[in-house]
Every structure is written in C-alpha cells, then in structure tokens.
C-alpha cells in the first residue's frame, strides 16, 4: 500500500481503521524530509498490511501542533490506537524496516496491561 496524505479531519478515522499506523510528519522545505520520503515510500510498498501516512506540517499545522511536533521529519507509530514509537530524524530503509518488524512483534496484551497499570498508579 502506498503512502496516503493524512489531514486533521481524517486522522481519527484513519487511527480507528488501522491496526498499525505509521505517520511521517514532514514539510516541503525540509531537506532530510525529502531524503526520507523515498525510503518511507519503498518500505510502505513492502508492508501492504500496514498503513503509512504522511502529514504535511505546513498544510496541517493543527495536527502537527496536537502531535507536539517540534522537529521534522518525525515518525510516529500507533498500534491498536496506542502510540508505541515516536522519533525525530530520518531513518534509512534498514532502520525503518526494523521499526516495522518491532511494532508487528509487540505483545499488545502486555502493552495494554502496562498502560492500565500506569493509569492506575497515577489515579
């Protein structure tokens, strides 16, 4: 599956519809973003079961602000609507593929359990 442009209006629905959602926050003027784009596209083609989205931080300022994006490119990954990875900086294909594999291999029952325990401790 190729990458899709993600807007503020479509964010929640895309999150709901995607078991695994990768989001690349980028801007047209950003050199590292332009270097990362073909890598992101290539890896998206290799993993059609994963949703790969892109957010143009210039066009979608509200979404970038909500995500607290302070540098670009930033990659965020959600699995079962839980943010499981967030990192600024461009990755190479091998690194991005490692992130895809790691996210697929997550024990989400354990992740949800840890979230519940953390929320209980904060209450």
PDB file of C-alpha atoms in Angstrom, residues 27-102:
ATOM      1  CA  UNK A  27       7.477  19.723   5.148  1.00  0.00           C
ATOM      2  CA  UNK A  28       8.393  20.574   1.567  1.00  0.00           C
ATOM      3  CA  UNK A  29      11.272  22.867   2.604  1.00  0.00           C
ATOM      4  CA  UNK A  30      12.914  20.174   4.781  1.00  0.00           C
ATOM      5  CA  UNK A  31      15.958  18.516   3.186  1.00  0.00           C
ATOM      6  CA  UNK A  32      16.048  15.450   5.475  1.00  0.00           C
ATOM      7  CA  UNK A  33      12.299  15.019   4.861  1.00  0.00           C
ATOM      8  CA  UNK A  34      12.919  14.869   1.121  1.00  0.00           C
ATOM      9  CA  UNK A  35      15.678  12.293   1.654  1.00  0.00           C
ATOM     10  CA  UNK A  36      13.412  10.167   3.880  1.00  0.00           C
ATOM     11  CA  UNK A  37      10.384  10.278   1.545  1.00  0.00           C
ATOM     12  CA  UNK A  38      11.550   7.630  -0.974  1.00  0.00           C
ATOM     13  CA  UNK A  39      12.682   5.332   1.847  1.00  0.00           C
ATOM     14  CA  UNK A  40       9.290   5.674   3.535  1.00  0.00           C
ATOM     15  CA  UNK A  41       7.515   5.006   0.224  1.00  0.00           C
ATOM     16  CA  UNK A  42       9.684   1.951  -0.503  1.00  0.00           C
ATOM     17  CA  UNK A  43       9.087   0.377   2.911  1.00  0.00           C
ATOM     18  CA  UNK A  44       5.361   1.115   2.649  1.00  0.00           C
ATOM     19  CA  UNK A  45       5.265  -0.915  -0.577  1.00  0.00           C
ATOM     20  CA  UNK A  46       6.948  -3.830   1.221  1.00  0.00           C
ATOM     21  CA  UNK A  47       4.338  -3.858   4.020  1.00  0.00           C
ATOM     22  CA  UNK A  48       0.859  -3.522   2.485  1.00  0.00           C
ATOM     23  CA  UNK A  49      -0.793  -4.664   5.732  1.00  0.00           C
ATOM     24  CA  UNK A  50       0.486  -1.519   7.492  1.00  0.00           C
ATOM     25  CA  UNK A  51      -0.983   1.957   6.955  1.00  0.00           C
ATOM     26  CA  UNK A  52       1.694   4.502   6.038  1.00  0.00           C
ATOM     27  CA  UNK A  53       0.519   8.114   6.181  1.00  0.00           C
ATOM     28  CA  UNK A  54       2.212  11.472   5.703  1.00  0.00           C
ATOM     29  CA  UNK A  55       1.350  14.773   7.352  1.00  0.00           C
ATOM     30  CA  UNK A  56       2.486  17.982   5.674  1.00  0.00           C
ATOM     31  CA  UNK A  57       3.191  20.100   8.756  1.00  0.00           C
ATOM     32  CA  UNK A  58       2.758  23.318   6.765  1.00  0.00           C
ATOM     33  CA  UNK A  59      -0.714  22.389   5.490  1.00  0.00           C
ATOM     34  CA  UNK A  60      -1.792  20.606   8.679  1.00  0.00           C
ATOM     35  CA  UNK A  61      -0.475  22.916  11.391  1.00  0.00           C
ATOM     36  CA  UNK A  62      -3.268  21.979  13.797  1.00  0.00           C
ATOM     37  CA  UNK A  63      -2.472  18.261  13.550  1.00  0.00           C
ATOM     38  CA  UNK A  64       1.275  18.886  13.880  1.00  0.00           C
ATOM     39  CA  UNK A  65       0.641  21.025  16.966  1.00  0.00           C
ATOM     40  CA  UNK A  66      -1.649  18.389  18.500  1.00  0.00           C
ATOM     41  CA  UNK A  67       1.107  15.807  17.959  1.00  0.00           C
ATOM     42  CA  UNK A  68       3.627  18.211  19.566  1.00  0.00           C
ATOM     43  CA  UNK A  69       5.923  18.054  16.544  1.00  0.00           C
ATOM     44  CA  UNK A  70       8.993  20.196  17.235  1.00  0.00           C
ATOM     45  CA  UNK A  71      11.361  18.895  14.558  1.00  0.00           C
ATOM     46  CA  UNK A  72      10.921  17.168  11.243  1.00  0.00           C
ATOM     47  CA  UNK A  73      10.916  14.629   9.917  1.00  0.00           C
ATOM     48  CA  UNK A  74       9.264  12.912  12.882  1.00  0.00           C
ATOM     49  CA  UNK A  75       7.974   9.369  12.685  1.00  0.00           C
ATOM     50  CA  UNK A  76       5.107   8.291  14.926  1.00  0.00           C
ATOM     51  CA  UNK A  77       3.705   4.777  15.059  1.00  0.00           C
ATOM     52  CA  UNK A  78       0.397   3.675  16.528  1.00  0.00           C
ATOM     53  CA  UNK A  79      -0.674   0.084  17.101  1.00  0.00           C
ATOM     54  CA  UNK A  80      -4.231  -0.608  18.235  1.00  0.00           C
ATOM     55  CA  UNK A  81      -4.615   3.173  18.684  1.00  0.00           C
ATOM     56  CA  UNK A  82      -1.686   3.292  21.144  1.00  0.00           C
ATOM     57  CA  UNK A  83       1.372   5.431  20.399  1.00  0.00           C
ATOM     58  CA  UNK A  84       4.215   2.897  20.510  1.00  0.00           C
ATOM     59  CA  UNK A  85       7.022   4.815  18.768  1.00  0.00           C
ATOM     60  CA  UNK A  86       7.896   8.456  18.216  1.00  0.00           C
ATOM     61  CA  UNK A  87      11.251   9.710  16.989  1.00  0.00           C
ATOM     62  CA  UNK A  88      12.504  12.727  15.073  1.00  0.00           C
ATOM     63  CA  UNK A  89      15.046  12.255  12.306  1.00  0.00           C
ATOM     64  CA  UNK A  90      15.250  10.398   9.029  1.00  0.00           C
ATOM     65  CA  UNK A  91      15.800   6.641   9.055  1.00  0.00           C
ATOM     66  CA  UNK A  92      17.368   4.506   6.363  1.00  0.00           C
ATOM     67  CA  UNK A  93      15.431   1.574   4.855  1.00  0.00           C
ATOM     68  CA  UNK A  94      17.001  -0.984   7.179  1.00  0.00           C
ATOM     69  CA  UNK A  95      16.185   1.066  10.292  1.00  0.00           C
ATOM     70  CA  UNK A  96      12.608   1.707   9.160  1.00  0.00           C
ATOM     71  CA  UNK A  97      12.116  -1.977   8.388  1.00  0.00           C
ATOM     72  CA  UNK A  98      13.404  -2.800  11.881  1.00  0.00           C
ATOM     73  CA  UNK A  99      10.800  -0.457  13.369  1.00  0.00           C
ATOM     74  CA  UNK A 100       8.048  -2.114  11.303  1.00  0.00           C
ATOM     75  CA  UNK A 101       9.160  -5.556  12.490  1.00  0.00           C
ATOM     76  CA  UNK A 102       9.438  -4.456  16.122  1.00  0.00           C
TER      77      UNK A 102
END
